[in-house]
XYZ file of C-alpha atoms in Angstrom:
677
model
C -4.170 78.027 54.945
C -0.634 79.455 54.904
C 0.677 76.211 56.318
C -1.083 74.248 53.596
C 0.327 76.608 50.944
C 3.843 76.154 52.252
C 3.289 72.379 52.251
C 2.380 72.273 48.561
C 5.279 74.551 47.720
C 7.708 72.257 49.499
C 6.263 69.191 47.782
C 6.654 70.813 44.334
C 10.311 71.595 45.039
C 10.906 67.977 46.038
C 9.386 66.727 42.763
C 11.470 69.221 40.797
C 14.634 67.985 42.453
C 13.661 64.381 41.743
C 12.970 65.158 38.088
C 16.303 67.008 37.798
C 18.197 64.149 39.362
C 16.419 61.664 37.138
C 17.281 63.723 34.068
C 20.935 63.814 35.068
C 20.969 60.023 35.323
C 20.038 59.665 31.596
C 23.713 59.573 30.620
C 24.557 56.371 28.694
C 26.398 53.719 30.609
C 29.696 52.328 29.284
C 27.812 49.092 28.565
C 25.350 50.950 26.325
C 28.147 52.859 24.603
C 30.056 49.662 23.852
C 26.977 47.790 22.625
C 26.214 50.655 20.245
C 29.836 50.533 19.027
C 29.572 46.799 18.355
C 26.217 47.255 16.634
C 27.733 49.857 14.289
C 30.655 47.527 13.687
C 28.385 44.644 12.718
C 26.465 46.960 10.384
C 29.835 48.154 9.018
C 28.957 51.740 9.866
C 32.580 52.691 10.433
C 31.920 56.429 10.527
C 29.530 55.946 13.475
C 32.107 53.702 15.142
C 34.626 56.513 14.881
C 32.378 58.846 16.881
C 32.714 56.504 19.871
C 36.516 56.744 19.940
C 38.473 58.494 22.657
C 40.199 61.829 22.057
C 43.601 60.154 22.128
C 42.508 57.555 19.537
C 41.110 60.263 17.266
C 44.384 62.125 17.528
C 46.170 59.038 16.216
C 43.856 58.326 13.258
C 41.462 60.506 11.281
C 37.923 59.457 10.508
C 38.807 59.037 6.821
C 41.798 56.830 7.647
C 39.736 54.846 10.147
C 36.931 54.168 7.700
C 39.275 53.368 4.806
C 41.306 50.966 6.905
C 38.309 48.860 7.851
C 36.856 49.022 4.350
C 40.123 48.105 2.612
C 40.827 45.194 4.938
C 37.345 43.753 4.681
C 37.088 44.313 0.955
C 40.467 42.676 0.314
C 39.503 39.534 2.198
C 35.983 39.539 0.678
C 34.474 39.596 4.145
C 30.792 38.824 4.681
C 28.481 37.605 7.445
C 30.197 39.729 10.063
C 29.026 38.945 13.578
C 30.266 40.851 16.656
C 29.052 39.800 20.131
C 29.823 40.582 23.756
C 28.782 39.173 27.084
C 28.807 42.046 29.505
C 28.932 41.346 33.203
C 26.492 43.981 34.499
C 27.627 43.589 38.107
C 31.247 44.092 37.091
C 30.232 47.154 35.108
C 28.530 48.691 38.109
C 31.603 48.074 40.237
C 33.851 49.829 37.714
C 31.619 52.742 36.789
C 33.209 54.937 39.432
C 36.633 54.230 37.926
C 38.175 55.934 34.896
C 38.027 52.811 32.646
C 36.089 49.616 32.113
C 36.934 46.585 29.906
C 34.702 44.204 27.955
C 35.393 40.933 26.155
C 33.954 40.587 22.687
C 33.872 37.940 19.978
C 34.156 38.436 16.210
C 33.128 35.972 13.504
C 33.313 36.557 9.768
C 33.408 34.690 6.491
C 36.183 35.452 4.001
C 37.164 34.161 0.572
C 39.330 31.533 2.287
C 36.877 30.559 5.001
C 35.951 31.763 8.489
C 37.984 33.941 10.820
C 37.037 33.952 14.494
C 38.666 35.545 17.532
C 37.972 36.836 21.042
C 39.512 40.050 22.295
C 39.065 42.764 24.897
C 38.212 46.428 24.465
C 38.633 49.203 27.032
C 36.380 52.205 27.482
C 37.700 55.272 29.283
C 35.850 58.078 30.995
C 36.540 61.539 29.724
C 34.632 64.764 29.218
C 33.087 64.885 25.773
C 31.383 67.502 23.667
C 28.013 65.950 24.531
C 26.533 64.188 27.499
C 28.574 61.094 26.613
C 31.432 60.455 29.009
C 32.571 56.947 28.037
C 34.688 56.374 24.895
C 36.426 53.442 23.224
C 40.164 53.447 23.698
C 40.789 52.256 20.135
C 43.964 50.715 18.701
C 44.611 48.434 15.652
C 44.382 45.287 17.772
C 40.627 45.778 17.956
C 40.482 44.830 14.239
C 42.627 41.719 14.802
C 44.320 41.006 18.184
C 47.838 40.726 16.695
C 47.564 43.863 14.592
C 49.824 46.667 15.859
C 50.695 50.143 14.675
C 52.538 49.895 11.361
C 51.284 46.377 10.649
C 49.171 45.656 7.606
C 46.774 42.931 6.626
C 47.966 41.086 3.505
C 45.711 39.157 1.163
C 47.111 36.679 -1.368
C 45.272 34.485 -3.848
C 46.904 31.070 -4.185
C 46.253 30.154 -7.805
C 45.262 26.590 -8.568
C 47.232 24.992 -11.357
C 45.078 23.931 -14.285
C 44.820 20.206 -14.841
C 46.731 18.843 -17.812
C 45.416 16.778 -20.704
C 47.588 13.855 -21.781
C 47.350 11.081 -24.333
C 47.280 7.336 -23.686
C 51.100 7.250 -23.539
C 51.457 10.172 -21.132
C 52.402 12.742 -23.759
C 50.998 16.153 -22.917
C 48.576 17.676 -25.400
C 47.564 20.556 -23.089
C 50.089 21.277 -20.344
C 51.386 24.032 -18.100
C 54.829 25.099 -19.254
C 57.294 27.922 -18.753
C 57.344 30.852 -21.140
C 59.412 34.014 -21.492
C 57.544 37.301 -21.289
C 59.115 40.348 -22.925
C 58.281 43.606 -21.190
C 59.391 47.139 -20.412
C 60.282 49.021 -17.257
C 59.292 52.564 -18.382
C 61.835 54.443 -16.269
C 64.681 52.377 -17.751
C 64.033 53.148 -21.431
C 67.012 55.517 -21.510
C 67.550 58.892 -23.139
C 65.881 57.854 -26.402
C 62.693 55.975 -25.432
C 61.192 56.294 -28.937
C 64.177 54.510 -30.434
C 63.958 51.750 -27.831
C 60.237 51.272 -28.475
C 60.832 51.107 -32.231
C 63.457 48.380 -31.797
C 61.192 46.396 -29.483
C 58.261 46.698 -31.875
C 60.373 45.437 -34.779
C 61.678 42.421 -32.858
C 58.236 41.467 -31.570
C 56.414 42.126 -34.825
C 53.967 44.539 -33.235
C 53.288 48.241 -33.709
C 54.618 51.076 -31.560
C 50.988 52.039 -30.939
C 50.404 48.659 -29.275
C 53.342 49.308 -26.952
C 52.104 52.811 -26.134
C 48.619 51.506 -25.406
C 49.964 49.048 -22.835
C 52.162 51.700 -21.227
C 49.128 53.971 -20.823
C 47.242 51.523 -18.593
C 46.148 53.055 -15.271
C 48.152 50.647 -13.136
C 51.484 51.355 -14.885
C 54.191 53.043 -12.767
C 57.705 54.112 -13.813
C 59.527 51.251 -12.087
C 56.948 48.501 -12.695
C 57.438 45.760 -15.296
C 54.890 46.102 -18.118
C 54.452 42.808 -20.063
C 54.212 43.143 -23.839
C 54.392 39.717 -25.485
C 54.763 36.107 -24.399
C 57.298 34.581 -26.764
C 56.251 31.688 -29.014
C 57.271 28.136 -28.162
C 60.883 27.387 -28.989
C 62.005 31.034 -29.090
C 65.399 31.097 -27.375
C 67.216 34.049 -28.924
C 66.819 36.553 -26.095
C 70.091 38.490 -26.415
C 68.702 40.931 -28.981
C 65.939 41.935 -26.566
C 68.273 42.431 -23.610
C 70.440 44.834 -25.622
C 67.592 47.374 -25.703
C 67.429 49.752 -22.704
C 64.398 49.159 -20.490
C 63.621 45.666 -21.765
C 63.268 42.942 -19.146
C 62.367 39.266 -19.435
C 60.218 37.459 -16.911
C 59.300 33.807 -16.802
C 55.739 32.672 -16.201
C 53.711 29.504 -16.512
C 51.300 29.439 -19.443
C 48.997 26.911 -21.054
C 50.906 25.154 -23.803
C 49.830 22.836 -26.603
C 52.892 20.787 -27.653
C 51.156 19.217 -30.667
C 49.906 22.576 -31.905
C 47.771 22.443 -35.040
C 47.538 18.660 -35.199
C 45.449 18.411 -32.021
C 43.920 21.898 -31.956
C 40.336 20.790 -32.542
C 40.645 18.211 -29.756
C 42.272 20.389 -27.122
C 40.719 23.711 -28.063
C 42.344 26.575 -26.198
C 42.071 28.836 -23.149
C 41.968 32.614 -23.090
C 41.806 35.253 -20.395
C 38.221 35.627 -19.312
C 36.276 38.389 -21.065
C 33.967 40.886 -19.400
C 30.920 39.085 -20.799
C 32.146 35.705 -19.582
C 32.977 37.153 -16.165
C 29.458 38.512 -15.739
C 28.157 34.971 -16.270
C 30.812 33.081 -14.294
C 31.642 35.402 -11.395
C 29.260 33.501 -9.117
C 31.274 30.359 -9.826
C 34.432 31.891 -8.396
C 36.006 33.327 -11.540
C 37.835 36.636 -11.315
C 39.370 39.098 -13.727
C 42.629 37.723 -15.131
C 41.562 34.061 -14.886
C 41.737 31.863 -17.957
C 38.776 29.858 -19.185
C 38.383 27.147 -21.816
C 37.001 28.601 -25.044
C 36.720 25.523 -27.265
C 37.487 21.811 -27.513
C 38.172 19.735 -24.413
C 39.441 22.845 -22.613
C 35.840 24.052 -22.697
C 34.124 20.679 -22.312
C 36.148 19.755 -19.206
C 36.472 23.293 -17.807
C 34.965 22.373 -14.432
C 37.350 19.459 -13.993
C 40.465 21.209 -15.302
C 40.259 24.587 -13.576
C 40.782 23.512 -9.971
C 39.951 25.744 -7.023
C 42.005 28.754 -5.988
C 43.058 29.056 -2.386
C 44.054 32.123 -0.424
C 46.105 33.471 2.444
C 45.076 36.289 4.775
C 47.929 37.338 7.029
C 49.490 40.152 9.006
C 52.769 41.615 7.839
C 55.046 44.033 9.667
C 55.902 47.519 8.479
C 59.079 46.157 6.840
C 56.978 43.698 4.831
C 58.035 40.606 6.761
C 55.485 37.940 7.620
C 54.012 38.075 11.111
C 50.950 35.870 11.469
C 48.406 33.915 9.441
C 44.792 34.869 10.011
C 43.278 32.346 7.598
C 44.597 30.142 4.849
C 43.122 27.745 2.322
C 45.437 25.798 0.056
C 44.706 25.750 -3.670
C 43.247 22.531 -5.076
C 44.862 21.712 -8.447
C 42.673 20.910 -11.413
C 42.150 17.304 -12.413
C 44.518 15.755 -14.931
C 42.683 14.054 -17.800
C 44.088 11.108 -19.727
C 42.722 10.484 -23.201
C 42.653 7.385 -25.372
C 44.195 9.562 -28.113
C 47.587 8.530 -29.468
C 49.210 11.916 -30.063
C 51.925 10.480 -32.333
C 49.293 8.854 -34.543
C 47.260 12.062 -34.418
C 50.263 13.976 -35.762
C 50.931 11.457 -38.551
C 47.336 11.577 -39.771
C 47.317 15.372 -39.583
C 50.453 15.511 -41.703
C 48.683 13.498 -44.415
C 45.648 15.792 -44.385
C 47.044 19.229 -43.598
C 47.111 20.462 -47.206
C 43.415 19.664 -47.643
C 40.081 20.327 -46.019
C 39.094 17.066 -44.406
C 38.630 14.922 -41.326
C 39.834 11.613 -39.968
C 38.902 9.333 -37.098
C 41.015 6.423 -35.872
C 39.667 3.781 -33.490
C 40.871 0.688 -31.757
C 38.207 -1.504 -33.413
C 38.353 -4.071 -30.606
C 37.609 -1.641 -27.759
C 36.031 1.467 -29.313
C 38.846 3.637 -27.927
C 39.293 6.778 -30.038
C 42.933 7.007 -31.127
C 42.716 10.202 -33.163
C 40.295 12.930 -34.197
C 41.704 15.127 -36.962
C 40.256 18.203 -38.642
C 42.031 20.200 -41.352
C 42.901 22.919 -42.017
C 43.694 23.849 -38.458
C 45.188 26.596 -36.308
C 47.842 26.877 -33.621
C 46.084 27.136 -30.217
C 49.301 28.434 -28.624
C 48.758 31.805 -30.310
C 45.633 32.430 -28.230
C 47.728 32.157 -25.078
C 51.030 33.665 -26.172
C 49.695 36.445 -28.373
C 47.547 36.451 -31.482
C 48.417 39.128 -34.019
C 45.742 40.982 -35.950
C 47.259 39.695 -39.191
C 47.064 36.048 -38.099
C 43.491 36.428 -36.888
C 42.512 38.055 -40.192
C 44.158 35.281 -42.182
C 42.365 32.521 -40.279
C 39.020 34.335 -40.199
C 38.991 34.992 -43.936
C 40.307 31.584 -45.024
C 37.561 30.024 -47.210
C 38.561 26.575 -45.895
C 37.515 27.661 -42.376
C 40.323 26.436 -40.107
C 38.179 26.925 -36.997
C 35.506 24.551 -38.332
C 35.706 21.224 -36.515
C 35.104 18.780 -39.345
C 35.252 15.595 -37.279
C 32.072 16.752 -35.533
C 30.386 17.653 -38.843
C 28.067 15.406 -40.827
C 28.581 14.491 -44.476
C 27.092 12.361 -47.207
C 28.967 9.039 -46.825
C 28.828 7.799 -50.395
C 29.889 4.214 -51.077
C 31.444 3.585 -47.653
C 27.815 3.204 -46.523
C 27.293 0.129 -48.753
C 28.486 -2.243 -46.041
C 25.425 -1.259 -43.989
C 23.110 -1.977 -46.916
C 24.871 -5.309 -47.422
C 24.480 -6.195 -43.743
C 20.753 -5.419 -43.596
C 20.233 -7.238 -46.917
C 21.782 -10.389 -45.468
C 19.976 -9.911 -42.164
C 16.551 -9.617 -43.821
C 17.211 -12.527 -46.186
C 16.923 -10.406 -49.323
C 20.540 -11.249 -50.119
C 22.635 -14.376 -49.647
C 26.299 -15.124 -50.141
C 25.612 -17.376 -53.113
C 23.003 -15.209 -54.853
C 24.006 -13.790 -58.234
C 22.372 -10.724 -59.728
C 22.336 -10.307 -63.489
C 23.124 -6.677 -64.332
C 23.630 -5.517 -67.914
C 25.522 -2.319 -68.688
C 26.622 0.598 -66.547
C 23.221 2.314 -66.347
C 20.015 0.998 -64.856
C 16.568 2.183 -63.819
C 13.632 0.201 -62.496
C 11.173 1.306 -65.167
C 9.974 4.313 -67.136
C 8.377 5.808 -64.003
C 11.881 6.975 -63.045
C 11.975 9.273 -66.070
C 15.493 10.335 -66.985
C 16.978 9.116 -63.693
C 19.478 6.233 -63.862
C 21.698 4.466 -61.350
C 25.233 4.179 -62.705
C 28.224 1.984 -61.904
C 31.898 1.952 -62.880
C 32.701 -1.770 -63.244
C 30.733 -3.509 -65.993
C 30.213 -7.052 -64.741
C 27.181 -9.067 -65.868
C 26.906 -11.597 -63.028
C 27.416 -9.977 -59.624
C 27.623 -11.608 -56.187
C 27.587 -9.681 -52.920
C 31.350 -10.117 -52.701
C 31.685 -8.617 -56.209
C 29.357 -5.737 -55.335
C 31.488 -4.791 -52.332
C 34.849 -5.293 -54.071
C 33.873 -3.317 -57.190
C 31.511 -0.932 -55.346
C 28.521 -1.673 -57.570
C 25.827 1.015 -57.147
C 23.257 -0.871 -59.214
C 23.550 -4.023 -57.095
C 22.857 -2.153 -53.853
C 20.058 -0.062 -55.365
C 18.281 -3.248 -56.497
C 18.875 -4.852 -53.093
C 17.271 -1.918 -51.265
C 14.284 -1.850 -53.625
C 13.649 -5.530 -52.887
C 13.737 -4.801 -49.147
C 11.325 -1.923 -49.492
C 11.359 1.444 -47.738
C 10.094 0.247 -44.361
C 12.316 -2.796 -44.002
C 15.412 -0.936 -45.233
C 14.804 2.081 -42.989
C 13.982 0.050 -39.865
C 17.111 -2.074 -40.117
C 19.455 0.778 -41.001
C 18.201 2.810 -38.013
C 19.463 0.032 -35.736
C 23.033 1.014 -36.669
C 22.689 4.078 -34.429
C 20.909 6.614 -36.612
C 19.169 9.445 -34.764
C 21.099 8.469 -31.609
C 23.562 10.703 -29.812
C 27.118 9.454 -29.467
C 28.298 9.353 -25.822
C 31.461 11.424 -26.159
C 32.264 14.913 -24.845
C 32.156 16.610 -28.242
C 28.811 17.888 -29.511
C 28.242 15.640 -32.525
C 24.761 15.747 -34.018
C 23.174 12.310 -34.574
C 23.422 10.820 -38.052
C 20.243 10.926 -40.135
C 18.918 8.624 -42.835
C 16.663 11.252 -44.407
C 15.203 14.663 -43.772
C 11.570 13.615 -43.467
C 11.592 9.911 -44.181
C 12.357 8.066 -47.427
C 9.202 8.589 -49.484
C 10.032 7.409 -53.027
C 11.904 4.633 -54.779
C 14.558 6.845 -56.353
C 15.506 8.164 -52.913
C 15.609 4.600 -51.582
C 17.919 3.534 -54.419
C 20.215 6.525 -53.802
C 20.267 5.852 -50.071
C 21.366 2.252 -50.639
C 24.761 3.412 -51.860
C 25.183 6.318 -49.419
C 23.701 9.203 -51.359
C 20.127 10.473 -51.034
C 19.735 12.503 -47.874
C 21.967 10.398 -45.599
C 24.211 12.494 -43.350
C 26.779 10.900 -41.048
C 29.640 12.038 -38.866
C 33.069 10.485 -39.548
C 33.034 8.964 -36.058
C 29.678 7.279 -36.527
C 30.759 5.974 -39.904
C 33.828 4.403 -38.301
C 31.662 2.806 -35.603
C 29.376 1.167 -38.159
C 32.400 -0.911 -39.225
C 33.073 -2.284 -35.719
C 30.494 -5.134 -36.020
C 32.565 -6.691 -38.825
C 35.543 -6.914 -36.462
C 33.620 -7.934 -33.307
C 31.414 -10.839 -34.424
C 28.434 -8.563 -34.989
C 28.668 -6.238 -31.945
C 28.553 -2.498 -32.608
C 30.781 -0.730 -30.081
C 30.391 2.558 -28.289
C 33.270 5.012 -28.707
C 35.160 6.324 -25.702
C 37.695 9.133 -25.382
C 38.817 8.835 -21.752
C 41.376 6.217 -20.762
C 39.411 5.563 -17.566
C 36.446 4.280 -19.581
C 36.094 0.661 -20.647
C 34.999 -1.203 -23.732
C 31.216 -0.977 -24.040
C 28.956 -2.667 -26.540
C 26.392 -0.277 -28.011
C 24.360 -2.785 -30.076
C 24.826 -6.386 -28.942
C 24.607 -8.905 -31.825
C 23.455 -6.239 -34.240
C 24.187 -8.729 -36.996
C 25.018 -12.424 -36.854
C 28.668 -13.379 -36.499
C 28.551 -15.176 -39.852
C 27.283 -12.057 -41.627
C 29.999 -9.980 -39.939
C 32.702 -12.399 -41.065
C 31.378 -12.485 -44.636
C 31.453 -8.680 -44.966
C 34.872 -8.503 -43.295
C 36.347 -10.967 -45.795
C 34.771 -9.042 -48.679
C 36.341 -5.814 -47.383
C 39.736 -7.506 -47.282
C 39.230 -8.436 -50.950
C 38.509 -4.764 -51.738
C 42.222 -4.214 -50.982
C 43.659 -7.588 -52.036
C 41.861 -7.976 -55.403
C 43.780 -6.177 -58.196
C 40.437 -4.910 -59.517
C 39.207 -3.868 -56.070
C 38.510 -0.176 -55.484
C 40.951 -0.143 -52.551
C 43.811 -2.080 -54.153
C 46.129 0.943 -53.881
C 46.009 0.519 -50.081
C 47.547 -2.972 -50.262
C 50.754 -3.462 -48.248
C 52.704 -6.731 -48.677
C 52.932 -8.619 -45.406
C 49.981 -6.804 -43.884
C 46.310 -7.777 -44.085
C 44.141 -4.721 -44.638
C 40.439 -4.431 -45.309
C 38.668 -1.316 -46.474
C 36.064 0.486 -48.499
C 36.361 3.553 -50.700
C 33.618 6.022 -51.481
C 33.098 9.184 -53.476
C 30.125 11.231 -52.308
C 28.602 13.563 -54.862
C 27.662 16.985 -53.527
C 24.826 18.690 -55.348
C 25.714 21.796 -57.314
C 25.077 25.107 -55.638
C 24.082 28.308 -57.370
C 26.875 29.412 -59.660
C 28.473 25.931 -59.602
C 26.635 23.703 -62.066
C 29.124 20.842 -61.839
C 28.901 20.240 -58.088
C 31.759 18.728 -56.089
C 32.833 15.450 -54.517
C 34.113 14.302 -51.148
C 36.466 11.332 -51.087
C 36.290 8.627 -48.385
C 38.298 5.621 -47.413
C 37.685 3.429 -44.383
C 40.431 0.925 -43.735
C 41.299 -1.493 -40.955
C 44.138 -3.786 -40.033
C 43.649 -7.298 -38.759
C 46.858 -7.305 -36.717
C 46.145 -8.467 -33.165
C 48.939 -6.423 -31.572
C 48.084 -3.117 -33.282
C 44.438 -3.057 -34.390
C 43.427 0.112 -36.190
C 40.262 1.289 -37.899
C 40.795 4.516 -39.815
C 38.163 6.675 -41.494
C 39.396 9.534 -43.658
C 37.499 12.101 -45.719
C 38.860 14.814 -48.013
C 36.610 17.529 -49.370
C 36.529 18.616 -53.008
C 38.324 15.696 -54.669
C 36.536 16.090 -57.988
C 39.140 16.139 -60.729
C 41.762 14.894 -58.247
C 40.961 11.207 -58.412
C 37.909 11.001 -56.191
C 38.363 8.523 -53.365
C 41.602 7.452 -55.065
C 43.106 10.688 -53.769
C 42.486 9.568 -50.179
C 43.648 5.941 -50.361
C 47.434 6.638 -50.438
C 47.098 8.833 -47.363
C 45.475 6.021 -45.400
C 48.043 3.563 -46.742
C 50.851 5.764 -45.421
C 49.394 5.550 -41.911
C 49.239 1.743 -42.074
C 52.841 1.680 -43.309
C 53.844 3.814 -40.350
C 52.265 1.281 -38.010
C 53.960 -1.592 -39.829
C 57.370 0.040 -39.455
C 57.013 0.833 -35.742
C-alpha cells in the first residue's frame, strides 16, 4: 500500500509540474503582440497602440503626443477606410523568438480627401522585461506612420482650390470673371503706440465703424503678427497711399469674383457669397467646406455645379525647416467650366442705361435664331458689393427701396395690353374670321355688344369708321379686336391662342412661370373681349411676348429661345401660322412705325426699316388707389439682315407720363445705336 501511495504522490507532482510549465508558456508571442498592435491601429485606438511601445519609444514620445500626432495627421488628410495588414512568417518567427528582436512586414491602405495612400513597411519588436507578463514591444519611430517620416518631419496638407469657371458674352467679354483685388488689413502688433488713432483713421477711409474693426480683431484665430483682412476694395480703387501711411495697415492681393458690367447684368449673373452655416449643412456632402463661395442667385446659382470646379489637394512630408521633402498623395484641382452666353453685354448695357431710372424690363432677341441678346431688369444692384463688402447702409437702402431692386422683372409676368393684338390678329386670320380685305364698320370711340353688358364698354383712341385689319393694327383699335374675338367664340379663340405657347415652360435656365390666358378659363363675353386686346386675365413674361413675334419674321415658325452660345436655332412651333399670314402681320407692324398716324411713329428712323407695336396695359386699382396704374410696352424689330434685332421693353407706372409713348423713344435709341455701329 505504501508503494501505491508513493506512486500516486509522484504522479500528482508530475501533473503539477506540467500545469506550471503550461501556465508559463501562456506568454503572448511577438506575432500575437504585433497583430494586436495592428488591430488597434486599424480601429484607430491609438492609446492602446501606445501600450505596446518599447520603453525607449515611450521615453521619446508621451501617450498624449502619440495619440495627438496620429489623430492630427489623419484628421488633416480626412483619412477613412484604414486597412492595416501583415503576412507573418510563423516559421521565421519561431527561429527568431530566442533572439532579442523580430521584424514583420506590414501593409497600410487608406482613403484621403485626395485619393488613396498605400505603402509597405517593416516594424521591429524587441524583447524586454515589462511590468506585466508581456515581453515583446514595438520599437516605434515616426516612419511607422509613413516610411519617409523622420524625427522633426511633419505631414503637410494643402487644399488646391479650383478656379471658378467664368461667364462670358457672345463676343468674349466677361460678365462674371475672376479678377485681382486689393484687400486692406491690419497686422495687430504693428499698429504703433496709438492703436486707437490708427483704427479710427482706417475706419474713416474704409467707411466702416471702429466696432467692425474690433470685432474682426477679436476672432479666435487672430495672432499679433498675422494679417487680419478688413475690406476688399471696390473695383477701380487705386489710391492706396493713404492706407499705407497708417501704422499696421497692409495690403494683400487676392483673386475675387468680379462682375465688370455691374448693375446692368446683375439679374443675369446673380452673385456669389461665402457659404453660410445653413448652406454648408446642406452642401457639405457635395464637397463644400467653410470659406467656399457658392452662387446665390442668377446664373451663378443656376450653373453652380458647372462653374464651381473640383478642388484638389496635396498631402506631403516637410522637414523641420519647412522645406518640401516628399509627396504622399496629390490630386490636381479641376477648374470650373467656362460658360459662353448668347448675351451681347454692350447691348445689355445700352438697354439698361435707357431703363435704369424706371422700374421695368427688356428682352432682346435675334429674331432669326431665337438667341437671347439681352435680359434687363431695373432698378438693379451692384453684385460686386456682395463679394467685396456690402455695408449695412447699402443693404438697408436696397431692402427698403419700394421699387425692389432685387426683383427680377424679366422673369415676372405682366398684363401685355395691346402688344398682344398681333396674336388675336393671327388667330383671326388662321380661323377665317378675318381677311385682309374685310372692312369692319365701327362708329364712335365706345362700343358694347348689347345691353347685357350693362355699363361696360370697349373704348378706342382713333375714331375711324371703316377699319381693315391693317388699320386695326396700325391704330391699335380695341373695338376691332374685341369684335373679332367675339366672332371666333371662346373655344376657338382660346384653343388657337394656347398654341402660341401658353401654359408651356420656356426652356431656359431662369425660372420663368408659363404665360396664362386666364385664371380659370374665359367664361364670359366681356372677358373674351378684354382678352382680345391683351387685358382680361392674360399674364405673360416679357420673353414669351418677344417670342410670339418671331413667327412674323420666320414665315410662320415660332422659335425657342436659347441663352447658351453652344445651343442652336430650334423651332418651337413649326408653321404655327401660314407664311402669308406672317407676312401680312409683319407688313402691318412696319406701318405702325412708318404711318404718321401709327401708334409707333415716334420709333421711325430714316434709312432704317422698323416694325413694332405699342401697348398700354391698365392695372386695376388697389385699395387706397382708386385710379389704378399703367404699364407701357413697345415691341420693335429691325428688318436688317446683318443685324436683326427684336426688342421688347416694358416700363411700370407710365400713367400720366405718356403711356406707351414714354417707352417708344427708349427703344428707338437702341435701334439708333445699332444703326450707328
